[in-house]
Amino acid sequence: MPPMAILKSIAALAACGVASANAAALEPRQYKTQVTSKALIDTLQIENLFAKAEILQEIAYSTPGKNRVIGSLGHEKTVAYIRSQIDTDYYDVSLQGVELSVGINATLTANNKTIEAYTTTLAPAGTAAGPLVAIPNLGCEEADFAESLEGKVALIQRGTCSFGIKVQLAAAKKASAVIAYNNAEGTLEGYSLQVFPDPAKPFVPTVGVTQGQGEALLAQLESGVAINVALTSEANLTTTYNVIAETKQGDHENVIHVSGHSDSVTAGPGINDNGSGTVSLLELAVQLTNFTVVNAVRFSWWTAEEAGLLGAEYYVKQLSQAEKHKIRLLLDFDMMASPNFAYQIYDGDGSAFNLTGPTGSAEAEHEFAAYFDGIGLNHTEIEFDGRSDYGPFLEAGIAAGGIAGGAEGIKTQEEFEMFGGGAGVPYDVNYHENGDTVNNLNLDAWIEFSRAIAHMTAKYAVSWEGIPSRNSTVSQKRSENYGVMKRAFQRTKRYQAWV
Ligand SMILES: [Zn+2]
């Protein structure tokens, strides 16, 4: 039957009052219309986004930890929920397991006095006892460590580099365990070593204490008091999942890849960070099934972003060079409903922060900017520093981009004039706190961010016009350049707030 006749018969059914659900069911897939930016944007309703955010919050609050952190029931249920919403007639869906050591319980005594301590994600389970040794200079360099720490426990402050590096250096000198102490307010509950263990440089059991507790131990050691510590760290090897859904239709050699992380921190349900991005993508994945695409669209919900971008890191590591080449552009979305938001676009061309992304990243930034310009919204730029899941893609030389509402950074006067809200106030005062709930989302920002994602997804689902074809030589050079820039960035204050 030719297309027109089908359309007419559906119209006739609708006209004579037959349930429109039936009409939709009768419509053969091949007669869907090709996606456009406007059509995909028009499918988005803030009510639908909000309803999904409420489901994520309910998932968190109905589980023992009241969060969606990796290794928790809340995160497992989040992954199951995402998976359940994806139409397997339209998408090929896979769950990619990432195995991690997730702490359960830690104990610590110093000279037989109990100190409250927390496990650290990725550190192995174990027990240790022995004299405590303070490591100078934050323990990011081999030279900070004594020749041998055999039978000893190393006391190391947070800062400058990831704890994974510090613990690997301590382990290389045969320390039996590490006590990590904070360099800011708060316990190190849920803290991660942030890098995968290298079999050649394994981790040792690591427990975290507060800054005050760490400094008190340090003061005793400095005044000549010997401290004997005993610690235990219980942990489970947990498999946590990336969810990957790719349209069955479209050119799989030229994929538009859109992603965000599905996990939260320990402190709360993580609804802006990153329930918002999770839901924006999920709603788009649902709505895209109403259309046809020319290029394959791949959605990914990464696990363990909060523990050091581990899900995305694992995913990129598993890709062959040929598979990397198929991803024409990776767009990542983290924190789409920050209460004191700014429309921040990753500075892919390096014009604002001198940190340039691989070929195609500049064009992605310009397209986001053109979109916001086109609807009369102000926008600004943020450093393309690899602080969310696009980082491993940048390092692999894959073009990337994205937008974000902002985390713990402070809104400037200039941004206040552009976006309203409050100057001198963080973009999200509830960042990584238990107040990151459905009640504290900026819904106006969220729908606009979601529309921008829809625009980019639809545009590149139809054509790669405007995005230069990937040139591996240039990409390689850019990615080396990125490595240099990243090391410079790691000395900045913004990075220090993160490690
Ligand atoms: Zn996040």
XYZ file of C-alpha atoms and ligand atoms in Angstrom:
500
model
C 0.000 0.000 0.000
C 1.431 3.381 -0.968
C 2.161 5.868 1.799
C -0.630 8.337 1.019
C -3.304 5.698 1.253
C -2.026 4.660 4.678
C -2.008 8.220 5.896
C -5.549 8.699 4.601
C -6.783 5.555 6.282
C -5.245 6.640 9.594
C -6.839 10.068 9.219
C -10.167 8.377 8.540
C -9.820 6.222 11.653
C -9.018 9.254 13.758
C -11.895 11.212 12.252
C -14.448 8.545 13.097
C -13.357 8.482 16.722
C -11.204 5.372 16.830
C -8.673 5.785 19.628
C -5.673 7.674 18.370
C -3.447 5.190 20.212
C -4.619 2.641 17.669
C -3.860 5.014 14.826
C -0.327 5.441 16.149
C 0.041 1.711 16.451
C -1.085 1.251 12.853
C 1.409 3.744 11.506
C 4.256 1.795 9.989
C 7.659 2.803 11.225
C 9.015 3.547 7.746
C 6.548 6.404 7.259
C 7.804 8.447 10.165
C 9.188 11.829 9.251
C 12.861 12.693 9.417
C 13.850 14.439 12.606
C 14.330 18.199 12.594
C 15.564 20.495 15.302
C 12.172 22.157 15.675
C 10.172 18.945 15.668
C 12.355 17.339 18.326
C 12.359 20.491 20.452
C 8.565 20.602 20.229
C 8.272 17.164 21.834
C 9.867 18.415 25.067
C 7.626 19.388 27.985
C 8.981 20.443 31.355
C 6.229 18.393 33.055
C 7.618 15.218 31.487
C 11.160 16.070 32.516
C 10.054 16.890 36.037
C 8.075 13.663 36.377
C 11.185 11.659 35.517
C 13.258 13.672 38.016
C 10.679 12.786 40.673
C 11.095 9.125 39.801
C 14.876 9.395 40.262
C 14.372 11.113 43.606
C 11.887 8.456 44.687
C 14.437 5.800 43.674
C 17.013 7.486 45.914
C 14.715 8.027 48.891
C 13.313 4.505 48.810
C 16.780 2.978 49.243
C 18.897 2.712 52.408
C 21.521 5.288 51.404
C 18.910 7.790 50.107
C 21.252 8.462 47.217
C 22.206 7.067 43.815
C 25.932 6.632 44.392
C 27.758 3.800 42.580
C 27.461 0.456 44.306
C 24.173 1.482 45.954
C 20.706 0.103 45.357
C 19.738 3.643 44.323
C 22.190 3.572 41.453
C 21.267 0.033 40.433
C 17.619 1.080 40.279
C 18.553 4.199 38.312
C 20.266 2.069 35.678
C 17.295 -0.310 35.574
C 14.914 2.625 35.189
C 16.875 4.149 32.303
C 17.028 0.756 30.640
C 13.281 0.236 31.072
C 12.432 3.483 29.265
C 14.313 2.691 26.086
C 12.391 1.292 23.146
C 14.283 -1.790 22.028
C 12.485 -1.787 18.652
C 14.149 1.521 17.888
C 17.469 1.150 19.742
C 20.094 -1.495 20.298
C 20.705 -1.299 24.020
C 23.608 -2.643 25.988
C 24.789 -2.522 29.556
C 28.539 -2.306 29.925
C 29.810 -3.554 33.272
C 32.588 -1.704 35.050
C 34.063 -3.514 38.040
C 34.994 -1.362 41.018
C 35.874 -1.849 44.650
C 33.270 -0.012 46.716
C 33.807 0.441 50.450
C 31.379 -0.791 53.084
C 32.879 0.015 56.459
C 36.146 1.265 57.911
C 37.584 1.271 61.423
C 40.629 3.095 62.723
C 42.427 3.363 66.040
C 45.499 5.461 66.862
C 47.302 4.427 70.045
C 44.171 2.434 70.856
C 41.896 5.468 70.561
C 39.073 5.127 68.038
C 38.837 7.673 65.217
C 35.855 7.878 62.872
C 37.028 6.845 59.414
C 35.477 6.152 56.029
C 36.335 3.749 53.243
C 37.493 5.163 49.920
C 36.058 3.972 46.623
C 38.469 1.862 44.541
C 40.750 1.038 47.489
C 40.931 -2.684 48.257
C 39.652 -4.264 51.452
C 42.224 -5.149 54.065
C 43.621 -4.663 57.517
C 46.881 -3.060 58.583
C 48.636 -2.191 61.802
C 51.882 -0.378 62.452
C 53.571 2.943 63.040
C 52.102 6.018 61.350
C 54.376 8.097 59.090
C 53.466 11.566 57.823
C 54.111 12.127 54.108
C 55.235 15.701 53.341
C 54.190 17.898 50.394
C 50.832 16.194 49.698
C 52.502 13.038 48.413
C 52.115 13.639 44.691
C 55.817 13.037 43.897
C 57.936 9.956 44.470
C 60.475 12.182 46.284
C 57.880 12.864 49.002
C 58.141 9.260 50.175
C 60.842 7.615 52.279
C 62.913 4.855 50.713
C 60.882 2.181 52.448
C 57.573 2.331 54.245
C 57.463 -1.385 54.832
C 55.121 -2.272 57.676
C 54.102 1.363 58.084
C 50.918 3.335 57.478
C 51.225 6.591 55.506
C 49.318 9.742 56.547
C 48.649 11.907 53.462
C 46.665 15.104 52.972
C 44.199 15.608 50.122
C 45.199 18.056 47.365
C 47.048 18.746 44.091
C 46.729 15.251 42.577
C 44.196 12.449 42.836
C 44.435 10.181 45.857
C 44.995 7.282 43.474
C 48.427 8.684 42.609
C 49.304 9.217 46.263
C 48.225 5.711 47.242
C 50.110 4.123 44.337
C 53.277 5.980 45.364
C 52.849 4.868 48.994
C 52.200 1.282 47.883
C 55.331 1.345 45.716
C 57.321 2.077 48.903
C 55.556 -0.880 50.534
C 53.309 1.080 52.897
C 50.699 -1.334 54.240
C 47.888 1.237 54.194
C 47.102 4.933 53.818
C 45.172 7.320 56.022
C 43.847 10.096 53.797
C 42.869 13.355 55.456
C 40.808 16.180 54.080
C 42.121 19.643 53.202
C 38.706 21.226 53.687
C 35.564 20.896 55.820
C 33.827 17.568 55.970
C 34.487 13.863 56.198
C 35.857 11.967 53.232
C 32.744 9.777 53.101
C 32.298 8.423 49.581
C 35.651 9.793 48.504
C 37.259 8.041 45.548
C 40.859 7.363 44.585
C 39.601 8.622 41.182
C 41.826 6.531 38.904
C 41.633 2.855 38.036
C 44.268 0.754 39.811
C 47.168 -0.094 37.559
C 48.103 -3.781 38.023
C 51.731 -2.688 38.037
C 50.994 -0.036 40.664
C 48.298 -1.482 42.902
C 46.464 0.328 45.649
C 46.576 -0.516 49.366
C 43.710 -0.204 51.884
C 42.916 3.480 52.397
C 40.645 5.114 54.949
C 39.655 8.767 55.108
C 39.456 11.107 58.112
C 38.641 14.801 58.542
C 41.121 17.625 58.241
C 40.986 18.179 62.012
C 41.682 14.530 62.777
C 44.510 14.386 60.233
C 46.123 17.563 61.543
C 45.876 16.303 65.123
C 47.719 13.109 64.174
C 50.299 15.151 62.280
C 50.858 17.479 65.272
C 51.489 14.495 67.547
C 53.983 12.995 65.106
C 55.744 16.364 64.761
C 56.020 16.700 68.551
C 57.765 13.332 68.644
C 54.892 11.129 69.816
C 54.976 7.715 68.166
C 51.552 6.640 66.901
C 50.573 3.070 66.293
C 47.522 2.685 64.128
C 45.292 -0.259 63.346
C 42.772 -0.055 60.576
C 40.349 -2.175 58.644
C 38.656 -1.412 55.386
C 35.828 -3.605 54.156
C 34.898 -3.397 50.498
C 32.883 -5.221 47.862
C 33.873 -5.782 44.279
C 30.847 -4.314 42.535
C 29.883 -4.281 38.896
C 28.293 -0.992 37.942
C 26.891 -0.266 34.487
C 27.098 2.173 31.609
C 23.848 2.168 29.607
C 24.378 2.543 25.868
C 21.542 2.849 23.354
C 22.084 3.366 19.648
C 19.419 3.879 17.011
C 19.057 0.848 14.767
C 18.633 3.256 11.881
C 21.207 5.656 10.544
C 24.816 5.629 9.477
C 26.760 3.798 12.168
C 30.053 4.966 10.694
C 29.174 8.589 11.553
C 27.618 8.612 14.969
C 26.382 11.539 17.044
C 26.995 10.466 20.636
C 25.165 12.244 23.449
C 25.848 11.402 27.055
C 25.661 12.238 30.734
C 26.356 10.474 34.013
C 23.747 8.451 35.865
C 25.370 8.339 39.320
C 25.132 10.733 42.248
C 27.402 11.370 45.217
C 26.748 9.914 48.691
C 25.319 13.111 50.180
C 21.944 13.095 48.440
C 19.721 12.092 45.535
C 21.710 14.112 42.968
C 18.822 15.532 41.005
C 20.551 18.468 39.345
C 23.877 16.571 39.393
C 23.089 14.690 37.271
C 19.486 13.602 37.397
C 18.835 16.586 35.138
C 21.178 15.511 32.338
C 20.125 11.891 32.783
C 16.481 12.847 32.311
C 17.050 15.299 29.436
C 18.744 12.514 27.503
C 16.184 9.920 28.495
C 13.284 12.078 27.387
C 15.049 12.773 24.096
C 15.737 9.075 23.612
C 12.021 8.416 24.117
C 10.896 11.231 21.805
C 13.402 10.507 19.041
C 11.555 7.244 18.360
C 8.877 9.356 16.660
C 11.314 10.196 13.874
C 13.792 8.796 11.414
C 17.485 9.693 11.451
C 20.218 9.740 8.807
C 23.170 9.336 11.174
C 23.007 6.899 14.037
C 22.370 8.526 17.417
C 24.042 6.922 20.437
C 22.908 7.794 23.944
C 25.091 6.883 26.911
C 24.483 7.151 30.625
C 27.861 6.785 32.309
C 28.422 5.202 35.652
C 30.948 6.336 38.280
C 31.491 9.871 36.981
C 31.569 11.112 40.543
C 34.306 8.599 41.379
C 36.611 10.014 38.689
C 34.890 9.701 35.266
C 35.432 5.965 35.539
C 32.508 4.750 33.410
C 33.408 6.979 30.463
C 37.095 6.245 30.949
C 36.425 2.513 30.799
C 34.192 2.899 27.737
C 36.779 4.867 25.770
C 39.556 2.464 26.752
C 37.527 -0.443 25.348
C 37.037 1.247 21.955
C 39.270 0.274 19.064
C 40.722 3.094 16.974
C 38.189 2.212 14.256
C 35.322 2.531 16.759
C 36.689 5.852 18.036
C 36.661 7.152 14.460
C 32.969 6.406 14.105
C 32.111 8.928 16.835
C 32.017 12.186 14.921
C 31.056 14.190 17.977
C 30.498 13.475 21.667
C 28.241 15.881 23.505
C 28.114 15.590 27.278
C 25.564 17.053 29.663
C 26.113 17.424 33.379
C 23.927 19.702 35.567
C 21.154 21.117 33.367
C 18.999 22.702 36.070
C 21.386 24.581 38.350
C 19.287 26.948 40.481
C 21.601 29.950 39.890
C 22.521 28.818 36.374
C 24.439 30.371 33.534
C 24.117 29.011 29.991
C 27.694 27.782 29.831
C 29.117 26.301 26.643
C 32.339 24.301 26.726
C 35.085 26.404 25.207
C 35.932 23.969 22.415
C 37.759 26.565 20.308
C 39.935 27.670 23.218
C 39.012 31.326 22.677
C 38.229 31.965 26.345
C 40.493 29.575 28.242
C 43.102 28.549 25.659
C 42.227 24.871 26.101
C 41.255 23.648 22.628
C 39.389 20.419 21.924
C 40.026 17.973 19.071
C 38.943 18.958 15.536
C 35.199 19.497 15.473
C 34.987 20.709 19.073
C 35.211 24.363 18.016
C 32.386 23.875 15.511
C 30.220 22.218 18.170
C 30.750 25.179 20.474
C 29.843 27.588 17.667
C 26.661 25.650 16.901
C 25.544 25.821 20.531
C 26.308 29.545 20.521
C 24.385 30.047 17.277
C 21.430 28.173 18.747
C 21.310 30.362 21.873
C 21.815 33.492 19.752
C 18.953 32.392 17.520
C 16.486 32.259 20.407
C 17.824 35.431 22.007
C 19.420 33.856 25.090
C 22.734 34.982 26.524
C 25.477 32.415 26.876
C 28.964 32.215 28.254
C 31.894 29.810 28.065
C 33.462 27.390 30.491
C 36.857 25.835 30.448
C 37.106 22.696 28.334
C 39.026 21.024 31.097
C 37.818 17.437 31.035
C 36.128 17.706 34.413
C 33.181 15.608 33.304
C 32.726 12.536 31.154
C 33.834 14.158 27.896
C 37.395 14.210 29.350
C 38.386 10.687 28.265
C 36.985 11.430 24.778
C 39.127 14.554 24.489
C 42.163 12.548 25.458
C 41.305 10.013 22.758
C 41.177 12.821 20.157
C 37.399 12.664 19.706
C 35.564 15.926 18.995
C 33.480 16.937 21.971
C 31.251 19.619 23.351
C 28.491 20.334 25.785
C 26.704 22.824 27.949
C 26.221 23.094 31.684
C 24.408 25.200 34.258
C 27.306 25.283 36.704
C 28.363 23.596 39.939
C 30.168 25.099 42.942
C 31.599 28.026 40.944
C 30.499 31.540 41.863
C 28.320 33.597 39.532
C 30.070 36.816 38.577
C 28.461 40.257 38.391
C 28.735 40.081 34.621
C 26.944 36.732 34.572
C 24.313 38.077 36.940
C 23.618 40.812 34.376
C 23.344 38.183 31.632
C 21.296 35.509 33.434
C 19.797 37.024 36.572
C 19.843 34.985 39.783
C 22.406 35.980 42.400
C 25.888 37.459 41.917
C 28.551 36.162 44.288
C 26.509 32.985 44.871
C 27.380 29.480 43.582
C 25.589 28.299 40.440
C 24.277 25.461 42.581
C 24.391 25.975 46.360
C 23.266 22.362 46.769
C 26.098 20.940 44.675
C 27.034 17.550 46.179
C 24.742 18.224 49.166
C 21.543 16.588 50.353
C 19.611 19.616 49.104
C 20.139 18.603 45.469
C 16.482 17.628 45.099
C 13.537 18.249 42.746
C 12.669 21.282 44.864
C 15.869 23.084 43.944
C 15.907 22.796 40.180
C 15.703 25.784 37.888
C 12.985 24.577 35.531
C 13.303 27.492 33.093
C 16.954 26.706 32.617
C 16.297 22.989 32.420
C 13.832 23.190 29.534
C 16.093 25.588 27.630
C 19.116 23.341 28.116
C 17.060 20.336 27.036
C 15.926 22.140 23.896
C 19.549 22.981 23.107
C 20.442 19.291 23.434
C 17.503 18.435 21.175
C 18.700 20.954 18.607
C 22.214 19.547 18.489
C 21.038 15.940 18.466
C 18.561 16.505 15.646
C 20.961 18.594 13.597
C 23.748 16.031 13.585
C 21.330 13.122 13.319
C 20.543 14.521 9.865
C 23.846 15.900 8.579
C 27.488 16.434 9.490
C 27.651 19.582 7.430
C 29.733 22.138 9.333
C 31.726 19.540 11.269
C 35.086 18.839 9.589
C 35.770 15.215 8.826
C 38.119 13.689 11.304
C 41.766 13.893 10.435
C 43.702 11.560 12.646
C 46.976 13.512 12.405
C 45.378 16.741 13.478
C 43.349 14.951 16.152
C 46.450 13.350 17.531
C 48.227 16.703 17.681
C 45.248 18.341 19.330
C 45.016 15.547 21.825
C 48.695 15.894 22.767
C 48.110 19.605 23.074
C 45.173 18.796 25.305
C 47.427 16.677 27.527
C 49.802 19.606 28.038
C 46.942 21.979 28.735
C 45.374 19.537 31.137
C 48.527 19.315 33.198
C 48.572 23.110 33.407
C 44.930 23.043 34.433
C 45.686 20.561 37.188
C 47.626 23.267 38.970
C 44.619 25.588 39.050
C 42.222 26.285 41.906
C 39.266 24.859 39.998
C 40.969 21.495 39.717
C 42.002 21.609 43.364
C 38.373 21.842 44.399
C 37.791 18.613 42.546
C 40.588 16.171 43.437
Zn 27.977 15.670 37.605
